[in-house]
XYZ file of C-alpha atoms in Angstrom:
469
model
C 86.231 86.956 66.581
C 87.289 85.176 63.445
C 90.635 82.642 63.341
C 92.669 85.019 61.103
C 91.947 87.798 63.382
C 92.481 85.787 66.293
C 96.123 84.893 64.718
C 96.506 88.451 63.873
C 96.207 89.208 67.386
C 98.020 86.864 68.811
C 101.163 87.899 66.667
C 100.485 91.896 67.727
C 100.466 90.750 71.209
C 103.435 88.112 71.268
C 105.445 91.190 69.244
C 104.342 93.525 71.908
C 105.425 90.961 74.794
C 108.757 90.378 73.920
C 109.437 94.140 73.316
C 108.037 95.054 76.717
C 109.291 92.237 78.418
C 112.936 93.290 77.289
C 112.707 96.318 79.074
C 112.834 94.812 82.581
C 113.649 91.664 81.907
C 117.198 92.810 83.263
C 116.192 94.065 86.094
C 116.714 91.013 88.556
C 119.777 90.382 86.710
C 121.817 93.507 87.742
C 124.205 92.718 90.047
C 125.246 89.255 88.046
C 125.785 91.824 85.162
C 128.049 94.179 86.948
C 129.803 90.875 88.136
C 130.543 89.601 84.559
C 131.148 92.382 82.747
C 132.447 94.567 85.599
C 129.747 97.295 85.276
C 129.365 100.466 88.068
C 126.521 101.142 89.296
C 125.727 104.410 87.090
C 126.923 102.240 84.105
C 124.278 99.779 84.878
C 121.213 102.125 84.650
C 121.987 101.990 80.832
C 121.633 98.514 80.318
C 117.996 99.923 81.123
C 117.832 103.251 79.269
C 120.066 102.218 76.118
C 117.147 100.086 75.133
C 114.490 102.147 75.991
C 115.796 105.389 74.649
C 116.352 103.925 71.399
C 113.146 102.150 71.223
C 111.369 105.744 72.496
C 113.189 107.555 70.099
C 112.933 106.212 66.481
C 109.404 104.707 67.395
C 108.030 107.789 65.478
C 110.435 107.048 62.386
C 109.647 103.701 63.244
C 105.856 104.703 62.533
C 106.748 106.487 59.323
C 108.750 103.840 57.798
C 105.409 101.599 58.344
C 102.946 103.798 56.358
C 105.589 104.455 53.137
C 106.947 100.964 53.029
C 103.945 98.873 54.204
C 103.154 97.698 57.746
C 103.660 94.163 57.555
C 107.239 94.576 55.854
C 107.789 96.738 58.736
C 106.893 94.447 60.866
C 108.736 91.454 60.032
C 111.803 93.772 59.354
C 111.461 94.652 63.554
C 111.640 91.025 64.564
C 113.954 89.940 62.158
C 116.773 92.503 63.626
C 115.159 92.379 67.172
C 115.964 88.176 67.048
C 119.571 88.868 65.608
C 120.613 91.693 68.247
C 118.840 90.074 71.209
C 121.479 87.008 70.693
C 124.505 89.486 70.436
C 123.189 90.862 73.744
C 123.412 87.676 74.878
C 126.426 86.785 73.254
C 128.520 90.419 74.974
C 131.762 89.529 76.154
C 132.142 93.434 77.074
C 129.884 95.925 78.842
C 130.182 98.236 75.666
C 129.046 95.222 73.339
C 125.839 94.515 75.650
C 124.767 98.027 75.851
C 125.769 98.986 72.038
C 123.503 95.937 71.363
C 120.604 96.606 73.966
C 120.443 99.828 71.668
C 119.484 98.231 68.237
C 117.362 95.887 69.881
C 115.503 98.947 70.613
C 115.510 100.303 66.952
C 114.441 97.112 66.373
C 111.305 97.234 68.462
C 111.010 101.005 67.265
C 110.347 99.732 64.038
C 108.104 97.076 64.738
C 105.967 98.040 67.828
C 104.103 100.498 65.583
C 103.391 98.853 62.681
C 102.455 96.352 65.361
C 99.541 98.929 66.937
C 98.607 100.393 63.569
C 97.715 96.553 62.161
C 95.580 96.249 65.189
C 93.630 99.481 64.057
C 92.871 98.178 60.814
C 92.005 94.632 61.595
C 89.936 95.096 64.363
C 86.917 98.257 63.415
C 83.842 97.114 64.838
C 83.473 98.494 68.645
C 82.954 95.771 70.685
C 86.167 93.722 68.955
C 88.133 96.224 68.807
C 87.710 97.365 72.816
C 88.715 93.306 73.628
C 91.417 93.839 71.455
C 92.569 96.895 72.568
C 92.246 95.170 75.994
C 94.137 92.242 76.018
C 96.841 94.779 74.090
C 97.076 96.964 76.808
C 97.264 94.283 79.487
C 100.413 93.228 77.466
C 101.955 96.169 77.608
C 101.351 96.740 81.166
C 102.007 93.323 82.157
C 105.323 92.333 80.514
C 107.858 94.810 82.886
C 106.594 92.725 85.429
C 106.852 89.044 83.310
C 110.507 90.155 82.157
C 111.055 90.340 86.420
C 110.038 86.708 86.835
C 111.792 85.223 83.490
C 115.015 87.513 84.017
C 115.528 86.171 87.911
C 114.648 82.484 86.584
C 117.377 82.897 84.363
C 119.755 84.606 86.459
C 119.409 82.197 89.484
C 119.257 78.738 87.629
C 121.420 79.409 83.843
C 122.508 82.581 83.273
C 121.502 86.387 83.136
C 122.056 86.182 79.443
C 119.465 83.385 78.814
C 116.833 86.197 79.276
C 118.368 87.567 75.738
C 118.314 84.520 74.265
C 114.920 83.363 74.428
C 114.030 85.893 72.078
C 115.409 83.878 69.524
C 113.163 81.216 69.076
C 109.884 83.514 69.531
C 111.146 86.253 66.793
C 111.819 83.021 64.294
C 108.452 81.548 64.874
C 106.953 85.284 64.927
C 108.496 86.057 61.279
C 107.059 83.099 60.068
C 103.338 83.990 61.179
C 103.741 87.385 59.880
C 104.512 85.965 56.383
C 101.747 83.100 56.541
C 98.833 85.323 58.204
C 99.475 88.929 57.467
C 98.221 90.187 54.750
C 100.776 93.385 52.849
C 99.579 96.474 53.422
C 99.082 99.850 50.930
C 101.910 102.156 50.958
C 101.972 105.558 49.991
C 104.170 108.260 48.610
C 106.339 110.398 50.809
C 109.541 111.621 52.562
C 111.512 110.644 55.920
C 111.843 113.240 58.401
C 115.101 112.350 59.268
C 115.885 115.509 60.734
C 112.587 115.398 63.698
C 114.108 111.677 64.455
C 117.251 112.602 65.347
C 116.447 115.632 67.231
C 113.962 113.545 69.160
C 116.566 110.992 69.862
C 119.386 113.047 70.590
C 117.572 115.481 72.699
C 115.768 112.669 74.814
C 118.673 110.714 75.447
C 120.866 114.035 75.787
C 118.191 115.061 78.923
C 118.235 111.759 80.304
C 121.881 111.426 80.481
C 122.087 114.854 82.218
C 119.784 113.584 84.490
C 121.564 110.338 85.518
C 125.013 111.965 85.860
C 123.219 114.610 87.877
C 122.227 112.056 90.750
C 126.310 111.100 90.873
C 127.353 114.925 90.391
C 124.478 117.455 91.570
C 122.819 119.550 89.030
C 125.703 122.398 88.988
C 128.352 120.363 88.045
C 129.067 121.211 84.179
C 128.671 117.294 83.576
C 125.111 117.221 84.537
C 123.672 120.573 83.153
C 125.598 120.688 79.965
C 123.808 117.459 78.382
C 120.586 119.009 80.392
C 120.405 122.108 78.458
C 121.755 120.840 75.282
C 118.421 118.128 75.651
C 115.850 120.860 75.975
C 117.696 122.611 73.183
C 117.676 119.680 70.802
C 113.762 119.125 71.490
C 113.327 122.807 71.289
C 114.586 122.218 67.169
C 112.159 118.985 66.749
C 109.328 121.217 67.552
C 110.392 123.918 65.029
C 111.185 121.069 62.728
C 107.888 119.274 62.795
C 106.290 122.601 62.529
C 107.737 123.439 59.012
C 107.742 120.110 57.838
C 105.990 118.680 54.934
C 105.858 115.246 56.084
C 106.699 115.278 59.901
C 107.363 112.322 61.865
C 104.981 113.989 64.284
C 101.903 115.804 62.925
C 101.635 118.963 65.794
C 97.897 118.254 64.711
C 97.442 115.171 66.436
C 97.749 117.591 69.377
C 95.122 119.687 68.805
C 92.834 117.361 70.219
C 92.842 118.186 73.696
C 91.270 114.325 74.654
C 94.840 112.578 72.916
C 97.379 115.025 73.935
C 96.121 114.483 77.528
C 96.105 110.968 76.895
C 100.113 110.930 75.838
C 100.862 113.052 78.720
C 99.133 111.196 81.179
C 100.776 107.742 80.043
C 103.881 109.624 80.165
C 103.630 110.519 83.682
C 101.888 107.427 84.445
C 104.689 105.027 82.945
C 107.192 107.810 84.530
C 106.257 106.583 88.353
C 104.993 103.120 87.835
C 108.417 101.811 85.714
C 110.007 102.805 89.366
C 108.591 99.440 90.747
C 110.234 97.328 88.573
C 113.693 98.743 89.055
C 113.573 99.483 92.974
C 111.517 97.248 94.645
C 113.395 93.700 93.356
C 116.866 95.588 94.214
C 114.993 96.124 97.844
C 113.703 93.101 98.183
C 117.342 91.175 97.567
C 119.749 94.142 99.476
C 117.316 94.899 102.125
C 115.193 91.504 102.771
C 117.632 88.760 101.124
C 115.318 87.522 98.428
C 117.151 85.523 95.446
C 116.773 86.967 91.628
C 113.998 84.461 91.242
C 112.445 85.363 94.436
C 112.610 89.166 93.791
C 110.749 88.047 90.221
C 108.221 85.820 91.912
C 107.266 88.193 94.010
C 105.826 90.667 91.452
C 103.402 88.071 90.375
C 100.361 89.519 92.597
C 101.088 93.228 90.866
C 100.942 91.144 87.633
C 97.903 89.041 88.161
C 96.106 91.415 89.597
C 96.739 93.896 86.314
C 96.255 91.116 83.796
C 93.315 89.896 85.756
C 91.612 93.457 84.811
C 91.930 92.864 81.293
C 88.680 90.800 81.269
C 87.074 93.629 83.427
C 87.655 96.304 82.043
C 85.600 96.417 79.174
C 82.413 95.906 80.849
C 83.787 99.020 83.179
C 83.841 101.375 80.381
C 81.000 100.192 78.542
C 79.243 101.247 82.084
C 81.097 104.432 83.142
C 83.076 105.215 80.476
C 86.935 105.893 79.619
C 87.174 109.250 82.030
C 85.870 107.510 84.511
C 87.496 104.439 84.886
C 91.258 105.529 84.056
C 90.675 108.531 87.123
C 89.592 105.391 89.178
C 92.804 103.294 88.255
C 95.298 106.608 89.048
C 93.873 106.963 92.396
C 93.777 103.135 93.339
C 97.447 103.289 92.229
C 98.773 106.354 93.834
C 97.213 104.899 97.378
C 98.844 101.611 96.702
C 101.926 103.784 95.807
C 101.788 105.992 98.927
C 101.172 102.854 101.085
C 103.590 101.402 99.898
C 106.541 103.960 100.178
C 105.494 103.971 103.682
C 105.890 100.305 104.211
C 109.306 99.908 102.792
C 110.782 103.068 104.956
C 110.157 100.714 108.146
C 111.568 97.645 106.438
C 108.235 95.670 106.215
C 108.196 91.955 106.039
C 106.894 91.101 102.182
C 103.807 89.137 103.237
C 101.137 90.147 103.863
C 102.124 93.923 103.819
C 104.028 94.008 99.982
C 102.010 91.615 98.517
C 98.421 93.294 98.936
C 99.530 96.391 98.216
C 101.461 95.405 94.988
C 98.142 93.392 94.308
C 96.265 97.069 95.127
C 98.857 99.033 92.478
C 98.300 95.986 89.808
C 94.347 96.617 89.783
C 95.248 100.416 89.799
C 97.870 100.088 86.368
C 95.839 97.631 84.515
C 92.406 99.909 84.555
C 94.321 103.176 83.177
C 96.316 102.040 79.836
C 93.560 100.719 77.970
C 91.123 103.670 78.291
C 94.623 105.622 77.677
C 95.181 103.512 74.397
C 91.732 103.950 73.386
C 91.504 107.679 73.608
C 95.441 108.101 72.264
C 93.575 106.594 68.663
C 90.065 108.061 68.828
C 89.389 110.518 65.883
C 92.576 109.462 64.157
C 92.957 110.296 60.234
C 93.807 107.234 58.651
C 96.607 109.345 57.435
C 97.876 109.808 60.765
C 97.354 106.360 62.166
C 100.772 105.033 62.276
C 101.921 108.324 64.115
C 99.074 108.224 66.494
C 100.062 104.657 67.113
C 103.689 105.901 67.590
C 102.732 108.473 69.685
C 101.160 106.199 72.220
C 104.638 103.958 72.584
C 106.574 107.084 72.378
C 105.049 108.526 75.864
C 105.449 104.906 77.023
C 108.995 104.345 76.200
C 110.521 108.138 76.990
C 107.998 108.289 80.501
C 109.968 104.828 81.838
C 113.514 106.002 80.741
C 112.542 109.731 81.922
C 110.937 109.034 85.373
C 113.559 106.256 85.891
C 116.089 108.972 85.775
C 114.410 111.698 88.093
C 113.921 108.981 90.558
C 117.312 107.380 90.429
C 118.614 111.043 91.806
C 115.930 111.266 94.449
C 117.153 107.522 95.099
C 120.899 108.740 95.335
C 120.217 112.467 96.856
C 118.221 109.942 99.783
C 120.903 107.982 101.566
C 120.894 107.860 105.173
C 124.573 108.106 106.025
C 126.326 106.632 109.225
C 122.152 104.419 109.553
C 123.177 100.316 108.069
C 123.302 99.789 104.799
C 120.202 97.353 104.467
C 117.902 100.803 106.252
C 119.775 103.216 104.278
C 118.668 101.470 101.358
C 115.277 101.088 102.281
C 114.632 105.170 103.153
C 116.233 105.904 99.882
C 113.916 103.344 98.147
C 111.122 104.563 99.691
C 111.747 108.358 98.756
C 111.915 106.744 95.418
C 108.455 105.493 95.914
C 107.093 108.609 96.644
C 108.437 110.436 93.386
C 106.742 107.539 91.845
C 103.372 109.063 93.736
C 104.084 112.467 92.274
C 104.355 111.564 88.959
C 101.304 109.222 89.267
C 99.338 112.545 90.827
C 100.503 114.473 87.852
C 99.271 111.746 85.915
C 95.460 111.693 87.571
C 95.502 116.111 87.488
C 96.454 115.460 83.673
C 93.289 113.848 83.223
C 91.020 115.808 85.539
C 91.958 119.061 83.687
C 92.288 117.494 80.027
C 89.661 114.929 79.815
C 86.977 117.061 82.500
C 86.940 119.468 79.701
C 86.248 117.579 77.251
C 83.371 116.167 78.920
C 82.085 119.685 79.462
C 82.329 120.510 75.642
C 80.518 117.433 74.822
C 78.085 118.432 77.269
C 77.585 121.878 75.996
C 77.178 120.799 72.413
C 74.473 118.396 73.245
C 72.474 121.284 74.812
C 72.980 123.265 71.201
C 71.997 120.280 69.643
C 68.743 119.799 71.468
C 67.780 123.233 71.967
């Protein structure tokens, strides 16, 4: 691999990090952030979703805005307002401030993740590069909930939860100025803004996953919960009709015609839906239930995150020899055991070691074999037209499958509570149910691509009999 594309990867990947990392890097933090800024516990399930719904949301505008005004002014634009609203999240003096900010930190990422992706695409076309590449991307993006766990309980334990916002400060300055040394601008094109298809998405995805939330607090029939429910599936009911009559649509419907991607953005949907669960229930477990400090509760993620970034430099070589299919239905069913187990082990209040920590080393070699064969077949047979939304696409069903399955699972988590049992095994049994939505959506995930990509290994296979015959 050359040096410039070396430095061209480098800055994807350090982009990528820091968006990723920011959407967990809170995680270990929560209780110091109620504390300050005197925060309920529903309230504090936004300091999670506000950034991710945002950053799921206008990632497809986000996408646009990178193929009609150039990916590399994109790009820098994302970092520039990611630095600047990362230290007035850090800065909050009010629960409203943080979580107004946390939300154009993720329009920020939105509009830089993308571009991001879609520069990776074009730099890297010849196979072999562009699978390492792909790779070590993936890895990233799988990795860096679990990093934010580690730098966010540092933080909270030793300075301050807020530190975790501000070292994003010195990384986006040095970032903007390797995007303006190293990248080179990119063509542009002539075209429109679907305006309307972003803010349907947005609304309607946020709108569903607010419903949800006040649903675990209220029960589905209270007017609360199923008013912003319906009025969510309503709102996404107009984005399809609008992307379907559109002349330029934030999402071309054709991208989903190919039964090999849209089973690739469903499955990392589902996938992202149950494994995002880890990172918000198992450090809350490990300090109510076993004691552990912030730090502690970070630290002891690292063999889930070793383990998955370890399988970056295996994974290649695994689908050069078996394939994409093959592989990724390997990594869901390595994860749901480690899942399953688990669940299991938390509802009897298991000891971390050795229990937690070879079965979070068991999910970690499960969740770093499935996004890259994901990411690979979420581009495959793109139209360079269509690149940037492809690329969108991928970080869409990432982004809106965390902030989606984290709110299905925070009302199995509430609907779970043993009542009159102590607090520390009340928590764990409703953990643990929690765990084993996180199985079901990582099953859904692994019949996704047994139905989706098994047929398109049976097409292949029937046109290579044509062929030959």
């Amino acid at each position: 691999m050359h040096t410039s594309k070396w430095m061209i990867l480098t800055i994807i990947i350090a982009c990528q990090l820091i968006v990723v990392l920011d959407a967990s890097v809170m995680v270990t933090a929560i209780p110091q952030i109620g504390h300050s800024l005197h925060m309920s516990t529903t309230s504090l399930t936004w300091v999670h979703n506000s950034y991710i719904l945002a950053f799921g949301g206008f990632l497809l505008l986000g996408a646009r805005a990178g193929d009609l005004l150039g990916r590399r002014k994109m790009l820098g634009i994302g970092i520039a307002l990611f630095t600047l609203t990362s230290l007035l999240a850090g800065l909050a003096p009010t629960a409203s401030f943080l979580l107004v900010s946390r939300s154009f930190q993720g329009f920020a990422a939105a509009l830089a993740t993308p571009a991001a992706l879609a520069l990776l695409s074009a730099s890297f076309v010849e196979a072999k590069e562009r699978a390492r590449a792909i790779a070590m991307y993936s890895a990233v993006s799988a990795a860096g909930g679990s990093v934010g766990l580690i730098i966010g309980g540092f933080f909270t334990d030793f300075v301050s939860w807020r530190f975790g916002m501000f070292i994003n400060v010195p990384i986006g300055i040095v970032l903007l100025y390797l995007v303006q040394k190293h990248i080179q601008p990119t063509t542009v094109r002539a075209g429109r803004f679907d305006l309307g298809g972003a803010l349907t998405s947005v609304m309607g995805m946020s709108a569903l996953v607010y419903g949800l939330v006040q649903a675990a607090e209220l029960g589905f029939g209270n007017p609360g919960s199923w008013i912003p429910l319906a009025a969510g599936l309503i709102l996404l009911a107009v984005f399809i009709r609008i992307e379907a009559r559109a002349a330029e649509p934030i999402v071309p419907l054709r991208l989903f015609a190919s039964r090999q991607r849209a089973g690739a953005y469903l499955g990392r949907f589902l996938m992202v839906g149950g494994n995002f669960s880890l990172f918000f229930f198992i450090p809350q477990y490990l300090q109510n239930a076993l004691g552990f400090t912030s730090f502690e509760a970070g630290l002891a993620f690292l063999p889930f995150t070793v383990a998955q970034f370890g399988m970056m430099y295996v994974i290649p070589g695994l689908v050069r020899r078996y394939g994409n299919i093959k592989v990724l239905a390997a990594g869901l069913i390595i994860a749901i055991i480690g899942t399953l187990l688990l669940s299991r082990s938390i509802g009897g209040l298991t000891h971390f070691f050795p229990e937690m920590f070879i079965l979070l080393a068991i999910m970690g070699i499960g969740a770093g074999m499935v996004f890259q064969p994901l990411t690979t077949m979420g581009l495959t047979h793109v139209e360079p037209q269509d690149s940037g939304a492809a690329s969108g696409l991928i970080n869409v069903a990432h982004q809106s499958g965390a902030s989606f399955g984290l709110a299905v699972l925070i009302t199995v988590f509430n609907g779970s509570n043993l009542s009159g049992q102590p607090a520390n095994l009340a928590f764990a049994h409703a953990v643990s149910s929690a765990m084993l939505g996180s199985v079901a959506f990582v099953s859904a995930a692994l019949l996704v691509t047994l139905i989706c990509f098994g047929t398109v290994r049976q097409i292949r296979r029937k046109q290579a009999l044509q062929i030959n015959k």
